[in-house]
Amino acid sequence: MSEKVVDLKIEDLAFDGKSVARLDGKVVFVNGGLPGETVRAKIVRNKPRFSNAVLLEVIDKSDLRVPAPCPHVSYCGGCTWQDLDYNSQLRFKQKQVNDCLQRIGKFKDLQIDTIIGAVELFHYRNKMEFSFNVTEDGDFTVGLHKRGRFDEVFNLEKCYLQPHVANEIVAYVREFVHRHQIPVYDVRNHTGFMRFVMLRMAKRTGQVMVNIVTNMGDLPYQQELISELTEKFPEISTIVHNQNAQKSNIAVGEVERVLYGTGFIEEKLFDYTFRIRANSFFQTNSLQTETLYRTAFDVLDPQRSDRAMDLYCGTGSIGLLLARHVSEVIGVELVPDAVQMARENAELNNVTNISFWEGDVKDFLRTEEATAQPFSVVVVDPPRAGLHPKALKRLLEINSPKIVYISCNPSTFARDAAELVTAGYRLEQVSPVDMFPHTMHIELVSRFERSPENSDV
Ligand SMILES: C[S@@+](CC[C@H](N)C(=O)[O-])C[C@H]1O[C@@H](n2cnc3c(N)ncnc32)[C@H](O)[C@@H]1O
C-alpha cells in the first residue's frame, strides 16, 4: 500500500493515546494532535473500518495546547497528554466515562458526577519502573519505553511524574552499570543480566526503595552499589534485588533478596501507616488515593452494623480504613506478598476486626466464609480486566444489597455494570476521580444497590 500524506482535522481523543480524525467518512487514528487542530499525517495502515496515521506536523495549533515541561514528551510512552491543558484532560476523561457507559453498558440518561481533579499535577507517582535495553551499537539505555515500542527504551533524563531524587537515582544506576560493565538484558534474545530498576517513594514519609530486577544470579559489585547508593541518597531506606528469568518483560521477581534495610517502605494515608514491599500492589498516587478513598466512603456510607468484603484488596488499605466504621471486614487478595503486608498493616494500625483470605476472588466467593452469613456491603476493586465472569456470577449469588465498584478501566466497568443491572441492581452513583494527570488513565467509584426485599440481608 502506498503511504499517503494528508491534512486532517482532529475531532477527538482516543483512549490509547491517539487522536481521532475522519477522511472521506472513515475514522483515522493519529499518534498525536489535539482536538480542533489541523495536522499533516501519513496514512500507514488501511483497515476496512479505520486507518492509522503518523503525525508529521501540526499545521494549525489548538488553544488547548500548553507547553509541556518534559524533555521526552514527544516520544515517551508514559504521558500522552502533557501538552493538553489540565481542564481539557479532565473533560476528555469525563467524556470517556460517559461514552463507555452509553456505548458498552447501554446506559441512557445516567447522571455521572463531575470528575474530581488531582491535587498535584506533577511529581505525584510513588512508584516507577525503568527498563534496561541493549542498543544496536552494543551499548545500553535505561529509562522508559518509546511510545508503542516494547524493544526501544530511551535514556531517562528527567521524568516529571516522579520526585526529583528518583531521576538522580536512575542516572546513578546507569553510570554504575556502565562503570562496572555489567551485562544488560536483551529482550530480543533473552540474554544478559540487568533488567529493571524500580523505585518506590513514599510521599508522606519520604522513604525510598530501590529494587534492582535482574536475570537469575547474584548482583555483581553488590556491596559497592549498596554503599554508594546509600551514601549518595540518604532517602534510600531499603534496597532489594529481584531475580526474574521469565521471558515476559515484567519487573516482578521470582526470587527476592533484601540487600539493605527492611525490604519495605512505609507510607501514610490519613492517620494509618502502610508497609509496602516491592511486589505488592499499592495505589501509585498517594495523595490522590486519599481523595479516591474519601470518595469511595462517601459513596458507600458505611454503618456500624455493616459486614463488609474488600475484594481485590491489595495490601488491605480500603478494608483497613473501612474497618473503623463497620463491624467486620474480610479482605481477599491473590498475591501472597500483598496478603502478608495486609496482615502486618492490620497489626501495625491496631485493627482487629479484619481478616484476610489469600486466593482468587472467584474461589473465595464459593467458600463458607463468603456464603454462611450475609454481607451488607461488598467493595470490589479489580484490575483493568474487570470482574472474571465466574467472580461476577458468584458475586450475584452472594446477593449483597450494596456493591461499591472501584474501577481503573471504564470499558470493563461498563460491561460489568450492565451485567449487575440486568441481574436486578440499580446503578446509583458514578464518581470519576483523576489519579493520573497527563495520562489517559481514569479511576472511578460507583455504587450499586438492590432493594432489601430482593437481597439476603
Ligand atoms: C486495582 S488493585 C486494588 C488494590 C486495593 N484495593 C487498593 O486500593 O490498594 C487490584 C488487586 O487485585 C489483585 N488481584 C488480581 N486478580 C485477582 C484475583 N483473581 N483474585 C484476587 N485478587 C486479585 C491484584 O493483585 C491487586 O492487588
mmCIF file of C-alpha atoms and ligand atoms in Angstrom, residues 280-283 289 292-293 310-318 332-335 338 359-362 381-384 388 406 408 443, ligand 1:
data_model
loop_
_atom_site.group_PDB
_atom_site.id
_atom_site.type_symbol
_atom_site.label_atom_id
_atom_site.label_comp_id
_atom_site.label_asym_id
_atom_site.label_seq_id
_atom_site.Cartn_x
_atom_site.Cartn_y
_atom_site.Cartn_z
ATOM 1 C CA SER A 280 2.721 -5.864 46.434
ATOM 2 C CA PHE A 281 0.108 -3.561 44.935
ATOM 3 C CA PHE A 282 -0.230 -0.094 46.400
ATOM 4 C CA GLN A 283 -2.011 2.821 44.717
ATOM 5 C CA THR A 289 -5.551 7.875 46.850
ATOM 6 C CA LEU A 292 -10.270 8.245 45.901
ATOM 7 C CA TYR A 293 -10.893 6.519 49.231
ATOM 8 C CA ASP A 310 -12.997 -5.914 50.402
ATOM 9 C CA LEU A 311 -12.413 -7.931 47.216
ATOM 10 C CA TYR A 312 -9.095 -7.456 45.338
ATOM 11 C CA CYS A 313 -7.760 -5.783 48.475
ATOM 12 C CA GLY A 314 -4.030 -5.444 47.635
ATOM 13 C CA THR A 315 -2.177 -4.543 50.829
ATOM 14 C CA GLY A 316 -5.540 -4.096 52.565
ATOM 15 C CA SER A 317 -5.785 -0.328 52.532
ATOM 16 C CA ILE A 318 -9.525 0.075 51.786
ATOM 17 C CA VAL A 332 -9.444 -11.048 49.610
ATOM 18 C CA GLU A 333 -6.262 -10.892 47.544
ATOM 19 C CA LEU A 334 -4.397 -13.204 45.158
ATOM 20 C CA VAL A 335 -0.765 -12.109 45.715
ATOM 21 C CA ALA A 338 0.297 -8.385 49.486
ATOM 22 C CA GLY A 359 -6.523 -16.581 46.774
ATOM 23 C CA ASP A 360 -8.713 -15.886 43.782
ATOM 24 C CA VAL A 361 -11.899 -13.877 44.381
ATOM 25 C CA LYS A 362 -13.916 -16.316 42.274
ATOM 26 C CA ASP A 381 -11.539 -3.052 43.096
ATOM 27 C CA PRO A 382 -10.435 -5.426 40.320
ATOM 28 C CA PRO A 383 -7.505 -4.988 37.916
ATOM 29 C CA ARG A 384 -8.067 -3.465 34.448
ATOM 30 C CA HIS A 388 -13.938 -12.523 35.847
ATOM 31 C CA ILE A 406 -13.922 0.893 42.110
ATOM 32 C CA CYS A 408 -9.443 1.723 36.722
ATOM 33 C CA GLU A 443 -10.364 5.756 38.064
HETATM 34 C C1 LIG B 1 -6.569 -2.387 41.416
HETATM 35 S S1 LIG B 1 -5.727 -3.325 42.627
HETATM 36 C C2 LIG B 1 -6.638 -2.827 44.036
HETATM 37 C C3 LIG B 1 -5.918 -2.894 45.351
HETATM 38 C C4 LIG B 1 -6.543 -2.238 46.558
HETATM 39 N N1 LIG B 1 -7.974 -2.271 46.567
HETATM 40 C C5 LIG B 1 -6.042 -0.818 46.743
HETATM 41 O O1 LIG B 1 -6.817 0.138 46.667
HETATM 42 O O2 LIG B 1 -4.831 -0.652 47.014
HETATM 43 C C6 LIG B 1 -6.256 -4.930 42.263
HETATM 44 C C7 LIG B 1 -5.716 -6.006 43.166
HETATM 45 O O3 LIG B 1 -6.356 -7.223 42.802
HETATM 46 C C8 LIG B 1 -5.426 -8.301 42.925
HETATM 47 N N2 LIG B 1 -5.963 -9.387 42.086
HETATM 48 C C9 LIG B 1 -5.872 -9.533 40.751
HETATM 49 N N3 LIG B 1 -6.581 -10.601 40.338
HETATM 50 C C10 LIG B 1 -7.137 -11.150 41.454
HETATM 51 C C11 LIG B 1 -7.996 -12.263 41.675
HETATM 52 N N4 LIG B 1 -8.410 -13.017 40.669
HETATM 53 N N5 LIG B 1 -8.384 -12.540 42.933
HETATM 54 C C12 LIG B 1 -7.939 -11.755 43.974
HETATM 55 N N6 LIG B 1 -7.139 -10.678 43.815
HETATM 56 C C13 LIG B 1 -6.746 -10.375 42.567
HETATM 57 C C14 LIG B 1 -4.127 -7.686 42.468
HETATM 58 O O4 LIG B 1 -3.020 -8.418 42.970
HETATM 59 C C15 LIG B 1 -4.219 -6.272 43.068
HETATM 60 O O5 LIG B 1 -3.668 -6.248 44.358
#
